[in-house]
Coordinates of N, CA and C in Angstrom, one line a residue:
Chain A
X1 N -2.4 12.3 18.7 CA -1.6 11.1 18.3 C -0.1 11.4 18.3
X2 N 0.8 10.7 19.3 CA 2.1 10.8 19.2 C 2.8 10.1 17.9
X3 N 3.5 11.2 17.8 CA 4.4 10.5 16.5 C 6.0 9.5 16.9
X4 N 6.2 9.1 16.2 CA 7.4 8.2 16.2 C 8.8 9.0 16.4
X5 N 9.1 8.4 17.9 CA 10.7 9.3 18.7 C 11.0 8.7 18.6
X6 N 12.6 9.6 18.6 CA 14.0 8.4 18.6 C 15.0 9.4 20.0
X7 N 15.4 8.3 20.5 CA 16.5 8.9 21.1 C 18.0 8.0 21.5
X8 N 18.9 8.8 21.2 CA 19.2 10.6 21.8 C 19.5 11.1 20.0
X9 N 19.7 12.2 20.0 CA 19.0 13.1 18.5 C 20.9 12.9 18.0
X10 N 21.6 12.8 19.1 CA 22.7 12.9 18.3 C 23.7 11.7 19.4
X11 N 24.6 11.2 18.9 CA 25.7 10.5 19.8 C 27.1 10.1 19.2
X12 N 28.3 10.5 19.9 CA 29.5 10.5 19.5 C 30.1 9.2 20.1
X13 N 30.5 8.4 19.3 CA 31.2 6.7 20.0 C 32.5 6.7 19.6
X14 N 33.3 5.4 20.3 CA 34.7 5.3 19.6 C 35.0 4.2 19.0
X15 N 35.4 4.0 18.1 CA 35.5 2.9 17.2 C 35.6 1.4 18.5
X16 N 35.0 0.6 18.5 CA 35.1 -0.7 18.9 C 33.9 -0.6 20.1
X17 N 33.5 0.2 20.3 CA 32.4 0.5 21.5 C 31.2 -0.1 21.0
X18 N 30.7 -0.3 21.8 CA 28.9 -0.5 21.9 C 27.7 0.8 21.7
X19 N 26.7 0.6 21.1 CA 25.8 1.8 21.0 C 24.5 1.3 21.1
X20 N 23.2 1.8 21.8 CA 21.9 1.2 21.8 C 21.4 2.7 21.7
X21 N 20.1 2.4 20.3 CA 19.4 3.6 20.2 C 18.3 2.8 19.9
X22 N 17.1 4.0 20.4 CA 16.0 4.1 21.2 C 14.9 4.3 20.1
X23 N 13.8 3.9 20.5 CA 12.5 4.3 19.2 C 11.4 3.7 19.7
X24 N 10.3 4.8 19.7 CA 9.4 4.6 20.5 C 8.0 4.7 19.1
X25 N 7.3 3.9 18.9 CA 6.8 3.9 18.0 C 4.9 4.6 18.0
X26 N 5.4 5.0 16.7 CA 3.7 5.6 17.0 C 2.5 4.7 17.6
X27 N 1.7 5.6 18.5 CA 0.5 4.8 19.2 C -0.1 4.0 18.0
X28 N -0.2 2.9 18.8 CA -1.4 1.9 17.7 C -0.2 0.7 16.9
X29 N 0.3 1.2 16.8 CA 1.4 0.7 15.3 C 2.7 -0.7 16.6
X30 N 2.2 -2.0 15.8 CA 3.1 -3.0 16.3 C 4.3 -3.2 15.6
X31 N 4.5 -2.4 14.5 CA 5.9 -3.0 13.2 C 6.6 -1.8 13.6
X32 N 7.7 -2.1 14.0 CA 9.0 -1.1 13.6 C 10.3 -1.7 12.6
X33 N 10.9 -1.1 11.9 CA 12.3 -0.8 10.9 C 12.6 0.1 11.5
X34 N 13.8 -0.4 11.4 CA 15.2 0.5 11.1 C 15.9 0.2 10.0
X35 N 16.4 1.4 9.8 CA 17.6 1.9 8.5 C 18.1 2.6 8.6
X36 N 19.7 2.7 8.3 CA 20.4 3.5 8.4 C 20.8 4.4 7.0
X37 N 21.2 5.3 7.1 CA 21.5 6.3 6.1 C 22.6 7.1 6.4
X38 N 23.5 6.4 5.5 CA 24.3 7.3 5.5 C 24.9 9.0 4.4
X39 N 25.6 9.7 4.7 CA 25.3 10.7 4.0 C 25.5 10.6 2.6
X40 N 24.1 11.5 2.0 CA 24.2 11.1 0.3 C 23.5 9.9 -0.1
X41 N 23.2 9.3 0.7 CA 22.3 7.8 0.2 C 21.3 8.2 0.9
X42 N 20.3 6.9 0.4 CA 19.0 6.5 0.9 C 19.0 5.9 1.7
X43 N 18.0 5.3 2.6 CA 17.9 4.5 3.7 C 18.2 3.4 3.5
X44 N 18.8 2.6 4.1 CA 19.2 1.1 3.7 C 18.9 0.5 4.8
X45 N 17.7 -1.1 4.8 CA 16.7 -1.5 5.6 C 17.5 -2.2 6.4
X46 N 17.5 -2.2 7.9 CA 18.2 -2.9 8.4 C 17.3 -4.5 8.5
X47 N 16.6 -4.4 9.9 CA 15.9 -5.3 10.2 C 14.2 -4.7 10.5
X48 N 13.0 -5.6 11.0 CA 12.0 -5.2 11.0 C 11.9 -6.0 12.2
X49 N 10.8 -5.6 13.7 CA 10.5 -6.0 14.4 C 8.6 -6.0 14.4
X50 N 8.0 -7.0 14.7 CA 6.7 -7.1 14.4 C 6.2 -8.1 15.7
X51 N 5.4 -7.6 16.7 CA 5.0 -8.3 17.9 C 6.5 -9.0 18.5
X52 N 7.5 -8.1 18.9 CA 8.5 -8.7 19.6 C 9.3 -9.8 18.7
X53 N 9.2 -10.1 17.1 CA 10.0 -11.2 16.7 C 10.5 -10.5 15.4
X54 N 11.9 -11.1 15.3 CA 12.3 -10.4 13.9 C 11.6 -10.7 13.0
X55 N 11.1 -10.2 11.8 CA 10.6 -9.9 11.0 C 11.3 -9.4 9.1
X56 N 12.4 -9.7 9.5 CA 13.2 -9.5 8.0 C 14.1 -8.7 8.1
X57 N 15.1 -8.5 7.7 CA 16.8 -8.6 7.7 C 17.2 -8.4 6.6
X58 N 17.9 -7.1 6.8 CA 18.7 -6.6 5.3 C 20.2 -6.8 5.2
X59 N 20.8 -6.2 4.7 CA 22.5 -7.1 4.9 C 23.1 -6.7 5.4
X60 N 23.4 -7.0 6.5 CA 23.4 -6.2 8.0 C 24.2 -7.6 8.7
X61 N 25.5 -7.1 9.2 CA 26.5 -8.1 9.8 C 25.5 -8.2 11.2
X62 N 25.8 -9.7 11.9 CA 25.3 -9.9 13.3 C 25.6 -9.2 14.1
X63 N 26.7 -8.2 14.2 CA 26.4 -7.1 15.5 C 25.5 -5.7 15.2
X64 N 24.5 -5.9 14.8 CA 23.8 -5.3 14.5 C 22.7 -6.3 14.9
X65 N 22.2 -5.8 15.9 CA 21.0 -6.3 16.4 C 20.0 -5.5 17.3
X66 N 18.7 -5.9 17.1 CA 17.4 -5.5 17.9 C 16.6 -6.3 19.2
X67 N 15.8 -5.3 19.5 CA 15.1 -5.6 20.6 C 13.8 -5.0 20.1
X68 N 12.5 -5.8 20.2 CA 11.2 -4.8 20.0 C 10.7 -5.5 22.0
X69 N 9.6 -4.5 22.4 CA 9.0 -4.3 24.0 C 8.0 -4.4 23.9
X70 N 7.5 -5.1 24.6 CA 5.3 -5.0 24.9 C 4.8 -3.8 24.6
X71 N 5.4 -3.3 24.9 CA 4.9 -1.9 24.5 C 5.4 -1.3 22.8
X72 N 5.9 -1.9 22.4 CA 6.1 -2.3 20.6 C 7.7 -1.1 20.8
X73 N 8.1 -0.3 21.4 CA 8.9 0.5 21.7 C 10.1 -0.6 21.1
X74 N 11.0 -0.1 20.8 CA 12.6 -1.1 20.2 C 13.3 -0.7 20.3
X75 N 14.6 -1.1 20.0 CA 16.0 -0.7 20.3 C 16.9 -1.0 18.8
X76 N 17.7 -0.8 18.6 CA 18.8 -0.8 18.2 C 20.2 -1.2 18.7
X77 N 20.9 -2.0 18.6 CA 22.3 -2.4 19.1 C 22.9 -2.6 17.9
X78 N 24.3 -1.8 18.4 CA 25.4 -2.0 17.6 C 27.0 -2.7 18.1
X79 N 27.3 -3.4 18.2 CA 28.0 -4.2 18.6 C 30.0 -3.6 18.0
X80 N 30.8 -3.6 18.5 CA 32.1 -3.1 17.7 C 32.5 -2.5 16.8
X81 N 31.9 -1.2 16.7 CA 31.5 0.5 16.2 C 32.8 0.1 15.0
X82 N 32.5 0.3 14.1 CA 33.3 0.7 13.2 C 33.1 2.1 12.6
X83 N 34.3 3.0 11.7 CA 34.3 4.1 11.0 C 32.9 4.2 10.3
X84 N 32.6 3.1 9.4 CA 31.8 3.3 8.6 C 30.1 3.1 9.0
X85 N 30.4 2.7 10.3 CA 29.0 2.8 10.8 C 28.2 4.4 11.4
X86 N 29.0 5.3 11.1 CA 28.5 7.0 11.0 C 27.2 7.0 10.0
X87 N 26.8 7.5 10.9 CA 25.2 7.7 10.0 C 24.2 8.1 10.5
X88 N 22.8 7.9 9.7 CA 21.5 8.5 10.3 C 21.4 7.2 10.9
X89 N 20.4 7.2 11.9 CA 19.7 5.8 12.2 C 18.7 5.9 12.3
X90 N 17.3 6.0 11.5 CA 15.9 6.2 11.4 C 15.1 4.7 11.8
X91 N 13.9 5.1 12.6 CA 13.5 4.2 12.7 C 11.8 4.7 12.3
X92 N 11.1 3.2 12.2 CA 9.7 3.4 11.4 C 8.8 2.6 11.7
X93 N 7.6 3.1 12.0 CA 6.7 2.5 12.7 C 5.2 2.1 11.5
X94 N 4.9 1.2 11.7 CA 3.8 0.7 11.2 C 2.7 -0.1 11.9
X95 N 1.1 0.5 11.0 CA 0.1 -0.2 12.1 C 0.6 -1.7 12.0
X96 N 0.9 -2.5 11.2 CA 1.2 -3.7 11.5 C 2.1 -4.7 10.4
X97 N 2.3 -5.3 10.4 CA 3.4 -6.4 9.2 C 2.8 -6.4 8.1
X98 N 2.9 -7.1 7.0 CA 2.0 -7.5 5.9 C 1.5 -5.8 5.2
X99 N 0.5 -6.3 3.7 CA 0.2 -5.3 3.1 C -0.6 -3.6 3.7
X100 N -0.9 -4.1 4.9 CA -1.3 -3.4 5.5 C -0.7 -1.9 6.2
X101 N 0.1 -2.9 6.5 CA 0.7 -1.8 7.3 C 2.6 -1.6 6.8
X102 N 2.0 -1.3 5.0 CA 3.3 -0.3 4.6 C 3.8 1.0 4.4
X103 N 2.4 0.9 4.8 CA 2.9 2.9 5.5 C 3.5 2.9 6.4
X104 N 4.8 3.7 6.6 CA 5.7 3.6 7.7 C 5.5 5.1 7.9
X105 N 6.0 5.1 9.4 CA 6.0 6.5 9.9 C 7.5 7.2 10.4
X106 N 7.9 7.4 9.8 CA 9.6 7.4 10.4 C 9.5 8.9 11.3
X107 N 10.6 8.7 12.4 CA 11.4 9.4 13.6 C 11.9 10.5 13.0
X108 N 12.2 11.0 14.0 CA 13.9 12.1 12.9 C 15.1 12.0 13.5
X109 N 15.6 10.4 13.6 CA 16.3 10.0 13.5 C 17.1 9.9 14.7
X110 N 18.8 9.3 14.9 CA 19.1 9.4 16.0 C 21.2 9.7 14.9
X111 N 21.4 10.4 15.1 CA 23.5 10.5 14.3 C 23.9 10.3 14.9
X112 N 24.6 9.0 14.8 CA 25.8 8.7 15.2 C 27.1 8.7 14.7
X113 N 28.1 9.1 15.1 CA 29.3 9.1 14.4 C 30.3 8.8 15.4
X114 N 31.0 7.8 14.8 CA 32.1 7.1 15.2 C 33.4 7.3 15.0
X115 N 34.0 7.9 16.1 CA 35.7 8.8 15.9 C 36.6 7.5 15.8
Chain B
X1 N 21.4 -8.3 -7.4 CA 20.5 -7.6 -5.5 C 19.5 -6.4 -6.2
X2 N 18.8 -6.4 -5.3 CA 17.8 -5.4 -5.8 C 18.4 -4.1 -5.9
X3 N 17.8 -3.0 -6.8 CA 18.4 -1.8 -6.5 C 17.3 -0.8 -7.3
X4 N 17.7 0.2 -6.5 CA 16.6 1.3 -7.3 C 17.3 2.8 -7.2
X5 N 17.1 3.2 -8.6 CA 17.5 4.4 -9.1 C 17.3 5.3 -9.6
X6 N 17.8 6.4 -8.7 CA 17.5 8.0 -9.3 C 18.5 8.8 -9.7
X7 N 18.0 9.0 -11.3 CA 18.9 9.2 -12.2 C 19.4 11.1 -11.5
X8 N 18.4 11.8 -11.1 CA 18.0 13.1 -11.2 C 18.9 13.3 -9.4
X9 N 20.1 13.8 -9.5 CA 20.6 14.1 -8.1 C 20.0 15.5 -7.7
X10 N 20.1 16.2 -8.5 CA 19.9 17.6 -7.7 C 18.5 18.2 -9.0
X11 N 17.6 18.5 -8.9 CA 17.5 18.7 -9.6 C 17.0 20.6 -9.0
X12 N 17.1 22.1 -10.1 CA 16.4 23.5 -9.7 C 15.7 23.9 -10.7
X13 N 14.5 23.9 -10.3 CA 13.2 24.5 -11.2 C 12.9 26.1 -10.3
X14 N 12.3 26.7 -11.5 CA 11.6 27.7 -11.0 C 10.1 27.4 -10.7
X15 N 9.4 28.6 -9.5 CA 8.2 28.0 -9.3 C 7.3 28.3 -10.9
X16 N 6.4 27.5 -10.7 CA 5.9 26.6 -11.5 C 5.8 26.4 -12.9
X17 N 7.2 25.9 -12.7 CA 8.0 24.8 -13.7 C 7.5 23.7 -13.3
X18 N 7.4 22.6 -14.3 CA 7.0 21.5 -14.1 C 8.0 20.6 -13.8
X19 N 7.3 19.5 -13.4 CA 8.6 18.3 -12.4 C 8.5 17.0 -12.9
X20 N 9.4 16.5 -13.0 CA 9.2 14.5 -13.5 C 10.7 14.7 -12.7
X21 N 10.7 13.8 -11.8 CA 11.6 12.7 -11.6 C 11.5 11.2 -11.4
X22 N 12.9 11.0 -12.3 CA 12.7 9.6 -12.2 C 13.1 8.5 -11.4
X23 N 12.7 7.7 -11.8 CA 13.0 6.4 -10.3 C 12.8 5.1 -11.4
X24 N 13.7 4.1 -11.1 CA 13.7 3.3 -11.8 C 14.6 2.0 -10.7
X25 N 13.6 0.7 -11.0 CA 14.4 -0.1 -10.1 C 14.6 -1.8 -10.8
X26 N 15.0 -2.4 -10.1 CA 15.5 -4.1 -10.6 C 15.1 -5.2 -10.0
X27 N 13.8 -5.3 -10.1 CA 13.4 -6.4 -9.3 C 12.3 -7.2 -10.8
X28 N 12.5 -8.4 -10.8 CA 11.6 -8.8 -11.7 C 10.3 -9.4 -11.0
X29 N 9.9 -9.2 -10.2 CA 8.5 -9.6 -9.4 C 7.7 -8.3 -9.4
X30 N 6.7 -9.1 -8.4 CA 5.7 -8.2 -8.3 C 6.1 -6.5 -7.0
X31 N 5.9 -5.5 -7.2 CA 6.7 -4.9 -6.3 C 5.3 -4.0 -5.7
X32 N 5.5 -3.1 -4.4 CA 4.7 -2.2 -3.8 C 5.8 -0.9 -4.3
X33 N 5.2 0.3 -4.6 CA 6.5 1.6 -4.7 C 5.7 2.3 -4.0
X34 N 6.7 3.7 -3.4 CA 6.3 4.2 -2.7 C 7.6 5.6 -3.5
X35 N 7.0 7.1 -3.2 CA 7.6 8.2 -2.5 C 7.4 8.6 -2.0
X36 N 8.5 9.0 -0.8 CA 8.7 10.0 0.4 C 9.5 10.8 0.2
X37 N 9.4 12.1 0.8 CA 9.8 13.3 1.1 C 9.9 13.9 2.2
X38 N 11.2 14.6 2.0 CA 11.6 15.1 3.4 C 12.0 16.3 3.1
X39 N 11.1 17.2 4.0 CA 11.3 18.7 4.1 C 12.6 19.4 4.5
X40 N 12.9 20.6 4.6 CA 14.0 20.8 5.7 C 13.5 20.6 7.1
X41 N 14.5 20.0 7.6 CA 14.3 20.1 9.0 C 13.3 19.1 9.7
X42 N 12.7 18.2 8.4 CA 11.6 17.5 9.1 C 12.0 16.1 8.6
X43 N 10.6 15.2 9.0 CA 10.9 13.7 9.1 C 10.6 13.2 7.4
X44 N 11.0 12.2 6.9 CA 10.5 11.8 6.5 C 9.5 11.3 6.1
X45 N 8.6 11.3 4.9 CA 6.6 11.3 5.1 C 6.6 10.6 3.6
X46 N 5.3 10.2 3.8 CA 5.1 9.5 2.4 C 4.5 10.4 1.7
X47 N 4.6 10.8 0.5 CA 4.0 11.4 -0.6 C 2.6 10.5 -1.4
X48 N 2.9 9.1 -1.6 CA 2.4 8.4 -2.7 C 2.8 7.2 -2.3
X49 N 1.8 6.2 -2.9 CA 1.9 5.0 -3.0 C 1.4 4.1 -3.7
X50 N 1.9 3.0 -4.2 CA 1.0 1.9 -5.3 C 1.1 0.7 -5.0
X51 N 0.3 0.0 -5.2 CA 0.2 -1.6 -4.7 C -0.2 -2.4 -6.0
X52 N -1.1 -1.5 -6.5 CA -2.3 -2.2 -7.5 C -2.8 -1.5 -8.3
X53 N -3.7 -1.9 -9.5 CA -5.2 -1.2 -9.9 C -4.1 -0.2 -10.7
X54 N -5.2 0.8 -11.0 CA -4.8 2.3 -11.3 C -3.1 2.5 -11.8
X55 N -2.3 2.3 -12.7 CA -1.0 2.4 -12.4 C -0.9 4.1 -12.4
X56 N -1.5 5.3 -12.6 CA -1.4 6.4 -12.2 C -2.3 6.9 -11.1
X57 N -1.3 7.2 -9.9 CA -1.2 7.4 -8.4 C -1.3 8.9 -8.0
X58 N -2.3 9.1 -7.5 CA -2.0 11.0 -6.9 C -2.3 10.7 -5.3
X59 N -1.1 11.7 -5.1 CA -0.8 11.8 -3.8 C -0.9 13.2 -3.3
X60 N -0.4 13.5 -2.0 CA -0.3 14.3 -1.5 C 0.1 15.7 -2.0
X61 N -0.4 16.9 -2.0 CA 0.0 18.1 -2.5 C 0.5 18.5 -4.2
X62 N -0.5 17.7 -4.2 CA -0.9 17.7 -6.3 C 0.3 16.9 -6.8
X63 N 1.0 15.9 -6.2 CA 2.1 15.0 -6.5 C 1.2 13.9 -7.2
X64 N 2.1 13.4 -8.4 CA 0.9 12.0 -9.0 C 2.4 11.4 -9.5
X65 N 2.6 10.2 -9.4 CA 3.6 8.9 -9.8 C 2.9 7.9 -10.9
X66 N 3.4 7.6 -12.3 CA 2.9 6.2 -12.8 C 3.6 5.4 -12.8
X67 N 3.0 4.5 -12.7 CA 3.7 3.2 -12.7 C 4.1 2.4 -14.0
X68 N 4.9 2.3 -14.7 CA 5.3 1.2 -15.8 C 5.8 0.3 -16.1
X69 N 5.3 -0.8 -15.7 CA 5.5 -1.9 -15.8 C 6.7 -2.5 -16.5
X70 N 6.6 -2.4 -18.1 CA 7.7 -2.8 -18.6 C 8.8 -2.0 -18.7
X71 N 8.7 -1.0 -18.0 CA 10.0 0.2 -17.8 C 10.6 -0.3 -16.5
X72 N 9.8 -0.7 -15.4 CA 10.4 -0.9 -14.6 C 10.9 0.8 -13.5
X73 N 9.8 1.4 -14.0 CA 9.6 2.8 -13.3 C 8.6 3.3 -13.1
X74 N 8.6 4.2 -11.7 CA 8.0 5.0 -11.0 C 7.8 6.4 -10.5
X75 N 7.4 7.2 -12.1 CA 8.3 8.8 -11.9 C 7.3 9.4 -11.1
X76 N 7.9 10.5 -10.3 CA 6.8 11.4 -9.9 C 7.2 12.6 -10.9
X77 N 5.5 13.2 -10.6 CA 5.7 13.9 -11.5 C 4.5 15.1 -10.7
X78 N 4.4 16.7 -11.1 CA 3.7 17.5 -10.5 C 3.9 18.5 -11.5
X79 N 2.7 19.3 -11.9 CA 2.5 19.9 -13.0 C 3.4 21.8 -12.8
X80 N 3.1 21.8 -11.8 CA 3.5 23.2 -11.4 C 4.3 23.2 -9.8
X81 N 5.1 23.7 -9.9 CA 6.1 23.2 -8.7 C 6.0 25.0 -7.7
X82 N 5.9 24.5 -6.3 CA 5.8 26.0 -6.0 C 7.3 26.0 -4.9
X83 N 7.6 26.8 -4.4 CA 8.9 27.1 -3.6 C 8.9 25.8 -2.2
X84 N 7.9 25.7 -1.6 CA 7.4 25.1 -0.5 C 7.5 23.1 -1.0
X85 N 7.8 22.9 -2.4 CA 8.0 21.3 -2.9 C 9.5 21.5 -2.2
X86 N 10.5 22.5 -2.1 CA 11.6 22.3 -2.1 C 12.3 21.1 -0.8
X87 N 12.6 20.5 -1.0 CA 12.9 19.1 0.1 C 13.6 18.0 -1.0
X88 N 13.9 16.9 0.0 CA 14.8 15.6 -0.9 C 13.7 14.7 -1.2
X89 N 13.7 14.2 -2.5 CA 12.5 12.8 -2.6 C 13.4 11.7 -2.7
X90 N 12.5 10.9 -2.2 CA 14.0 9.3 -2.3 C 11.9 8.5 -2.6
X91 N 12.6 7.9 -3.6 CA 11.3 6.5 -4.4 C 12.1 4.8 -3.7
X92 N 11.1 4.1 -3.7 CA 11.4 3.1 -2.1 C 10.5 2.6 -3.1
X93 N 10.9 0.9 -3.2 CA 10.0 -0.2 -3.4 C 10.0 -1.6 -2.3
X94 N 9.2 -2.2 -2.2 CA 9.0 -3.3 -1.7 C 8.9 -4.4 -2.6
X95 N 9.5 -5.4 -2.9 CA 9.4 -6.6 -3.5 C 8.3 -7.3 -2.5
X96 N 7.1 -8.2 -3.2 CA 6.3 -8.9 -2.3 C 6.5 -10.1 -1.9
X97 N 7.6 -10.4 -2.8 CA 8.1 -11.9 -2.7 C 9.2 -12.6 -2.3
X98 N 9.5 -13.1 -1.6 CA 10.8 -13.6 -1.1 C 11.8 -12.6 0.1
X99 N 11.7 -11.4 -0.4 CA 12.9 -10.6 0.8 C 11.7 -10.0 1.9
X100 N 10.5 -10.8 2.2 CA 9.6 -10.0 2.9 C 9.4 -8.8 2.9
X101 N 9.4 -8.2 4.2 CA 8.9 -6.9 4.1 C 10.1 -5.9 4.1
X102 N 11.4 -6.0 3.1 CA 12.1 -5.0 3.4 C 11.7 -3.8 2.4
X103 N 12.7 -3.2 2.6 CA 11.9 -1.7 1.4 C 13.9 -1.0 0.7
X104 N 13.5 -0.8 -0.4 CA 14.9 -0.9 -1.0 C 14.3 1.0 -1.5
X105 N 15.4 1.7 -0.9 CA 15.2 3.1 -1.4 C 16.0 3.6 -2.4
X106 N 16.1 4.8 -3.1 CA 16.7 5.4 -3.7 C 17.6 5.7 -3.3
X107 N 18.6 7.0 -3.5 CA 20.0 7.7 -3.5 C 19.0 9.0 -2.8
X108 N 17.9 8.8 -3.5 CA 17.1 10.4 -3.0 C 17.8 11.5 -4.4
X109 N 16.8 12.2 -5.0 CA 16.9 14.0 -5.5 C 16.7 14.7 -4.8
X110 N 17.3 15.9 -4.7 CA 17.4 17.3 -4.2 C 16.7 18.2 -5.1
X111 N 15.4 18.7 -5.0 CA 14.8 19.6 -5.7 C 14.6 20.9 -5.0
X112 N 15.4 21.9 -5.2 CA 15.3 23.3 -5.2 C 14.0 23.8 -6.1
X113 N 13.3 24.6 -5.2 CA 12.5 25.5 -6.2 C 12.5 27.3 -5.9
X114 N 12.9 27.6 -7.0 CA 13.6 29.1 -6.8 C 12.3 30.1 -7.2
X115 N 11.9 30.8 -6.3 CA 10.8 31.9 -6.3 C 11.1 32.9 -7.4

């Protein structure tokens, strides 16, 4: 059973730039989250993708946006990089939406940091 | 806004010393809790979980959490701590109602366990 990849493991942006990170979710599993973490904190939920449609939304400005793939694989977009957007970007896969599938399986992440 | 809290940032026990950390959160509904733990070097994993039933939970590697209701906490707790618990725990709830499926985590503890 493949576990839940992220790529790329690290990336350096410049403030105002665009970023797309990658997350390929474990076999079987249609729900992915993302959350970002930054250093010293916990994970803070971004959004949830579940069969290709958003699925719930944490407080997360509009350039922060996703993509989920037929193949349940998703994306991440970050839209006009700011300083404070430096962080972990974990993503998490689950067998599916609802009570079922809250077991999540998280990546090991993708750092980005923004000069 | 929802929030959840861990009072215990760092915490260093000797091995087997016993462990409680706490977790305490702000939601007045019904909630799902969860802790995960993350090794060095590795992904984040779930330790434990509660939904229902039973408000005292055993998990993974002689880890057990209760649940209390009118405390509005979710300590873990493990009787005898060995060198190998050493990793960050961050306690994660799910509210069932209204913010869907997001998941509200901790700050995370740092627990050292010194041989």
């Amino acid at each position: 059973e493949t576990g839940v990849t992220q790529s790329p493991t690290h990336l350096i942006k410049t403030r105002g730039q665009q970023v797309t990170l990658r997350c390929s979710s474990q076999s079987g599993h249609n729900t992915v989250s993302w959350y970002q973490q930054a250093l010293g904190q916990g994970p803070q939920f971004i959004f949830q993708y579940y069969r290709e449609e958003e699925n719930g939304r944490g407080n997360f400005p509009p350039r922060f946006s996703g993509l989920q793939f037929p193949n349940y694989s998703s994306e991440l977009n970050v839209n006009a990089l700011e300083l404070d957007d430096s962080a972990l970007y974990l993503c998490a896969s689950s067998l599916t939406a609802g009570l079922d599938g809250l077991e999540q399986y998280f990546g090991p992440g993708t750092r980005l940091t923004v000069t | 806004a929802q929030s959840v809290s861990q009072h215990n940032h760092h915490v260093i026990l000797s091995e087997a010393a016993s462990l409680e950390l706490g977790c305490n959160y702000s939601y007045g509904g019904t909630v799902n809790l969860f802790w995960y733990v993350q090794y060095p070097g590795q992904h984040l994993q779930l330790l434990l979980k509660y939904f229902s039933g039973d408000p005292l939970v055993k998990g993974i590697k002689g880890f057990e959490a209760e649940f209390i209701k009118s405390k509005f906490s979710f300590n873990l707790r493990k009787p005898s701590v060995q060198w190998s618990d050493t990793a960050e725990y961050f306690c994660a709830v799910n509210p069932r109602e209204g913010t869907g499926n997001q998941f509200y985590f901790g700050t995370g503890t740092s627990l050292t366990v010194i041989p």
